[in-house]
Short mmCIF file of C-alpha atoms and ligand atoms in Angstrom, two decimals:
data_model
loop_
_atom_site.label_atom_id
_atom_site.label_comp_id
_atom_site.label_asym_id
_atom_site.label_seq_id
_atom_site.Cartn_x
_atom_site.Cartn_y
_atom_site.Cartn_z
CA MET A 1 4.17 -14.56 -4.17
CA GLU A 2 0.81 -15.02 -2.48
CA LEU A 3 -0.54 -14.16 0.96
CA ILE A 4 -3.82 -15.32 2.41
CA THR A 5 -5.43 -13.29 5.20
CA PRO A 6 -8.72 -14.01 6.99
CA ARG A 7 -10.72 -12.21 4.25
CA LEU A 8 -8.31 -11.49 1.42
CA ARG A 9 -6.00 -13.04 -1.11
CA ILE A 10 -2.97 -11.01 -2.09
CA ARG A 11 -1.49 -12.23 -5.33
CA GLU A 12 0.65 -11.24 -8.30
CA PHE A 13 -0.94 -9.19 -11.07
CA ILE A 14 -1.74 -10.89 -14.36
CA GLU A 15 -2.55 -9.45 -17.82
CA SER A 16 -6.28 -10.09 -17.45
CA ASP A 17 -6.49 -7.74 -14.43
CA TYR A 18 -6.55 -4.66 -16.69
CA GLN A 19 -10.31 -4.03 -16.65
CA ALA A 20 -10.61 -4.39 -12.88
CA LEU A 21 -7.72 -1.98 -12.39
CA ARG A 22 -9.28 0.42 -14.88
CA ASP A 23 -12.57 0.29 -12.93
CA MET A 24 -10.70 1.58 -9.89
CA ASP A 25 -8.54 4.11 -11.69
CA SER A 26 -11.50 5.70 -13.43
CA ARG A 27 -13.35 6.48 -10.19
CA THR A 28 -12.88 10.15 -9.30
CA GLU A 29 -12.82 9.61 -5.54
CA PHE A 30 -10.08 7.01 -5.95
CA ASN A 31 -7.69 9.65 -7.28
CA THR A 32 -8.46 12.62 -5.00
CA TYR A 33 -5.17 12.70 -3.12
CA GLU A 34 -2.89 11.04 -5.63
CA ARG A 35 -3.39 12.48 -9.13
CA GLU A 36 -5.74 14.52 -11.22
CA TYR A 37 -6.85 11.73 -13.50
CA ALA A 38 -5.53 8.31 -14.46
CA SER A 39 -5.55 7.80 -18.22
CA GLU A 40 -5.97 4.39 -19.82
CA ALA A 41 -2.29 4.54 -20.75
CA GLU A 42 -1.36 5.09 -17.10
CA THR A 43 -3.46 2.12 -15.99
CA ARG A 44 -1.87 -0.02 -18.69
CA GLY A 45 1.59 1.25 -17.72
CA SER A 46 1.13 0.49 -14.04
CA LEU A 47 -0.11 -3.03 -14.83
CA ASP A 48 2.82 -3.67 -17.20
CA GLU A 49 5.25 -2.40 -14.58
CA SER A 50 3.69 -4.57 -11.87
CA ILE A 51 4.13 -7.62 -14.06
CA SER A 52 7.65 -6.81 -15.27
CA THR A 53 8.97 -6.30 -11.73
CA GLN A 54 7.93 -9.89 -10.91
CA LEU A 55 10.91 -11.09 -12.95
CA LYS A 56 13.59 -8.78 -11.55
CA ILE A 57 16.43 -10.37 -9.59
CA PRO A 58 16.91 -9.32 -6.88
CA ARG A 59 13.31 -8.31 -6.63
CA THR A 60 12.85 -5.04 -4.75
CA VAL A 61 9.33 -4.08 -5.85
CA TYR A 62 6.18 -6.05 -5.03
CA ARG A 63 3.06 -4.41 -6.46
CA LEU A 64 0.34 -6.88 -5.66
CA ALA A 65 -3.37 -7.35 -6.29
CA ILE A 66 -5.87 -7.56 -3.43
CA THR A 67 -8.83 -9.85 -4.10
CA ILE A 68 -11.76 -10.92 -1.92
CA PRO A 69 -12.22 -14.70 -2.23
CA PRO A 70 -13.99 -16.56 -3.63
CA VAL A 71 -14.05 -13.85 -6.34
CA ASP A 72 -10.72 -13.26 -8.08
CA THR A 73 -11.43 -9.70 -9.30
CA VAL A 74 -8.87 -7.09 -8.21
CA LYS A 75 -10.34 -4.89 -5.48
CA GLY A 76 -7.19 -3.17 -4.37
CA VAL A 77 -3.47 -2.74 -4.73
CA ILE A 78 -0.74 -3.11 -2.14
CA LYS A 79 2.84 -2.21 -2.93
CA ILE A 80 5.97 -2.74 -0.90
CA SER A 81 9.34 -1.77 -2.28
CA ARG A 82 12.88 -1.12 -1.23
CA GLN A 83 13.48 2.50 -0.27
CA GLN A 84 16.92 2.71 1.35
CA GLU A 85 19.05 -0.40 1.16
CA LYS A 86 21.67 0.68 3.72
CA ILE A 87 19.18 1.07 6.55
CA ARG A 88 16.99 -1.85 5.42
CA GLU A 89 14.01 0.43 4.88
CA TRP A 90 11.10 -0.46 2.60
CA GLU A 91 8.08 1.62 1.66
CA VAL A 92 4.48 0.43 1.69
CA GLY A 93 1.48 1.92 -0.13
CA TRP A 94 -2.16 0.92 -0.62
CA ALA A 95 -5.35 1.54 -2.53
CA VAL A 96 -8.77 -0.11 -2.34
CA HIS A 97 -11.75 0.05 -4.72
CA PRO A 98 -14.17 2.75 -3.44
CA ASP A 99 -17.02 0.19 -3.25
CA GLU A 100 -15.01 -1.64 -0.58
CA TRP A 101 -13.83 1.27 1.57
CA ASN A 102 -14.09 1.27 5.36
CA LYS A 103 -14.28 -2.49 5.72
CA GLY A 104 -10.73 -2.76 7.04
CA PHE A 105 -9.34 -4.22 3.82
CA ALA A 106 -6.40 -1.81 3.37
CA THR A 107 -5.31 -2.43 6.96
CA GLU A 108 -5.69 -6.19 6.66
CA ALA A 109 -3.71 -6.35 3.40
CA ALA A 110 -1.00 -3.97 4.64
CA TRP A 111 -0.62 -5.82 7.92
CA SER A 112 -0.02 -9.08 6.13
CA VAL A 113 2.42 -7.63 3.58
CA ILE A 114 4.42 -5.68 6.17
CA ASP A 115 4.64 -8.71 8.43
CA TRP A 116 5.81 -10.84 5.51
CA ALA A 117 8.40 -8.23 4.44
CA PHE A 118 9.87 -7.86 7.93
CA ARG A 119 10.46 -11.62 8.01
CA GLU A 120 11.49 -12.12 4.38
CA PHE A 121 13.98 -9.25 4.10
CA ASN A 122 15.13 -8.76 7.68
CA LEU A 123 13.94 -5.14 7.53
CA HIS A 124 14.71 -2.43 10.05
CA ARG A 125 11.96 0.02 9.08
CA VAL A 126 8.81 0.17 7.00
CA VAL A 127 7.78 3.66 5.94
CA ALA A 128 4.64 5.09 4.30
CA PHE A 129 3.85 8.48 2.78
CA CYS A 130 0.49 10.12 2.12
CA HIS A 131 -1.11 13.43 1.25
CA ALA A 132 -1.56 15.20 4.60
CA ASP A 133 -5.33 15.55 4.03
CA ASN A 134 -5.82 11.86 3.26
CA ALA A 135 -7.43 11.04 6.61
CA ALA A 136 -8.37 7.47 5.65
CA SER A 137 -4.77 6.67 4.74
CA VAL A 138 -3.44 8.27 7.92
CA ARG A 139 -5.92 6.18 9.88
CA VAL A 140 -4.68 3.01 8.18
CA MET A 141 -1.12 3.92 9.24
CA GLU A 142 -2.25 4.46 12.82
CA LYS A 143 -4.18 1.17 12.91
CA LEU A 144 -1.01 -0.57 11.72
CA GLY A 145 0.89 0.87 14.68
CA MET A 146 2.98 3.17 12.49
CA ARG A 147 4.15 6.41 14.06
CA CYS A 148 4.34 9.84 12.52
CA ASP A 149 7.93 10.68 11.61
CA GLY A 150 6.95 14.11 10.43
CA ARG A 151 5.32 16.27 7.86
CA LEU A 152 7.04 17.18 4.64
CA ARG A 153 6.06 20.67 3.59
CA GLU A 154 4.79 21.14 0.05
CA THR A 155 6.29 18.01 -1.47
CA ARG A 156 3.25 17.28 -3.67
CA TRP A 157 1.98 19.25 -6.64
CA LEU A 158 -1.66 18.41 -7.32
CA ASN A 159 -4.58 20.29 -8.89
CA GLY A 160 -2.52 23.43 -9.31
CA ALA A 161 -1.36 23.66 -5.71
CA TRP A 162 1.33 22.45 -3.34
CA TRP A 163 0.36 20.01 -0.58
CA ASP A 164 2.10 18.64 2.48
CA GLU A 165 2.83 14.96 2.95
CA CYS A 166 2.81 12.86 6.13
CA VAL A 167 5.53 10.28 6.76
CA TYR A 168 4.77 7.35 9.04
CA ALA A 169 7.03 4.45 9.96
CA VAL A 170 7.25 1.35 12.08
CA LEU A 171 10.48 -0.21 13.32
CA GLU A 172 11.03 -3.94 13.42
CA ARG A 173 11.11 -4.03 17.24
CA GLU A 174 7.89 -2.01 17.43
CA TRP A 175 6.22 -4.39 14.99
CA ARG A 176 7.27 -7.36 17.09
CA GLU A 177 6.08 -5.70 20.31
CA ASN A 178 2.71 -4.80 18.77
CA LYS A 179 2.27 -8.36 17.58
CA ASN A 180 3.04 -9.70 21.04
CA LEU A 181 0.67 -7.20 22.65
CA THR A 182 -2.27 -7.97 20.39
CA GLY A 183 -1.42 -11.65 20.13
CA HIS A 184 -2.77 -11.50 16.59
CA GLU A 185 -1.25 -13.19 13.62
CA HIS A 186 -3.58 -11.13 11.47
CA GLN A 187 -4.95 -7.60 11.83
C1 COA B 1 -6.78 4.99 1.90
C2 COA B 1 -7.55 3.72 1.54
C3 COA B 1 -6.62 2.73 0.89
C4 COA B 1 -8.17 3.10 2.80
O1 COA B 1 -8.74 1.85 2.45
P1 COA B 1 -9.81 1.13 3.38
O2 COA B 1 -9.88 -0.29 2.97
O3 COA B 1 -11.07 1.89 3.38
O4 COA B 1 -9.10 1.26 4.80
P2 COA B 1 -9.58 0.63 6.19
O5 COA B 1 -11.02 0.26 6.10
O6 COA B 1 -8.59 -0.41 6.57
O7 COA B 1 -9.40 1.86 7.20
C5 COA B 1 -9.92 3.13 6.87
C6 COA B 1 -10.06 3.94 8.15
O8 COA B 1 -10.15 5.33 7.82
C7 COA B 1 -11.32 5.87 8.39
N1 COA B 1 -11.77 6.93 7.51
C8 COA B 1 -12.26 6.81 6.27
N2 COA B 1 -12.54 8.03 5.76
C9 COA B 1 -12.18 8.94 6.71
C10 COA B 1 -12.22 10.35 6.79
N3 COA B 1 -12.66 11.09 5.76
N4 COA B 1 -11.80 10.94 7.93
C11 COA B 1 -11.34 10.19 8.96
N5 COA B 1 -11.27 8.84 8.94
C12 COA B 1 -11.70 8.23 7.82
C13 COA B 1 -12.27 4.70 8.48
O9 COA B 1 -13.31 4.96 9.41
C14 COA B 1 -11.31 3.61 8.94
O10 COA B 1 -10.96 3.74 10.30
P3 COA B 1 -11.67 2.86 11.48
O11 COA B 1 -11.40 1.42 11.13
O12 COA B 1 -10.99 3.32 12.71
O13 COA B 1 -13.13 3.18 11.42
C15 COA B 1 -8.73 4.06 0.56
O14 COA B 1 -9.44 5.14 1.08
C16 COA B 1 -8.26 4.39 -0.86
O15 COA B 1 -8.01 3.49 -1.65
N6 COA B 1 -8.16 5.67 -1.19
C17 COA B 1 -7.76 6.07 -2.56
C18 COA B 1 -6.31 5.75 -2.85
C19 COA B 1 -5.41 6.36 -1.81
O16 COA B 1 -5.59 7.50 -1.43
N7 COA B 1 -4.44 5.56 -1.36
C20 COA B 1 -3.51 5.99 -0.33
C21 COA B 1 -2.33 6.61 -0.91
S1 COA B 1 -1.23 7.12 0.37
#
């Protein structure tokens, strides 16, 4: 599976991506809203899982590398996976290397993956969750045309405290309408 956007290449993970992933995971600011610290074992585990899901049939998890051509180094991760089969709902999530923040890369990668998933799997909804204080992630959801479905109270335990989570979603018809309105094939 590979997607090419105006500035990015989204591709499958390979074994040799470990060090690039580790460079992201070991940055403090990368983990603020997600976890206290990512150990080397966790980085290895997430890479192994990303690779093993490539072989699952049917495949319901796509955890993909974001690269910035012509360089092939991983500069982000985009994941889309089946959440609720009966209502054709999939969940999307994203992360970008701190050196590349605020350049629109998360939005560009997510736009392309969501658009692909709507077409490929005939989805009804795409949903995303984030720590309620993660303003950059909320902004990405808004730029994608996702709408706030609500706020889950104290569903995350992090740094010795409970935190709320935001849930955003976009319906297939909304996605189509937004695409028609902007006339863009790419965000
Ligand atoms: C969330 C994340 C993926 C965004 O990646 P990105 O490539 O910088 O995203 P984009 O550039 O597409 O958009 C970021 C938007 O948030 C805005 N933003 C960034 N920090 C912000 C802040 N503290 N408050 C408000 N807005 C903020 C940017 O200005 C930009 O909006 P704009 O285009 O309207 O100016 C990135 O911050 C990240 O990897 N964080 C760590 C991992 C993480 O938290 N992942 C999300 C899990 S739900």
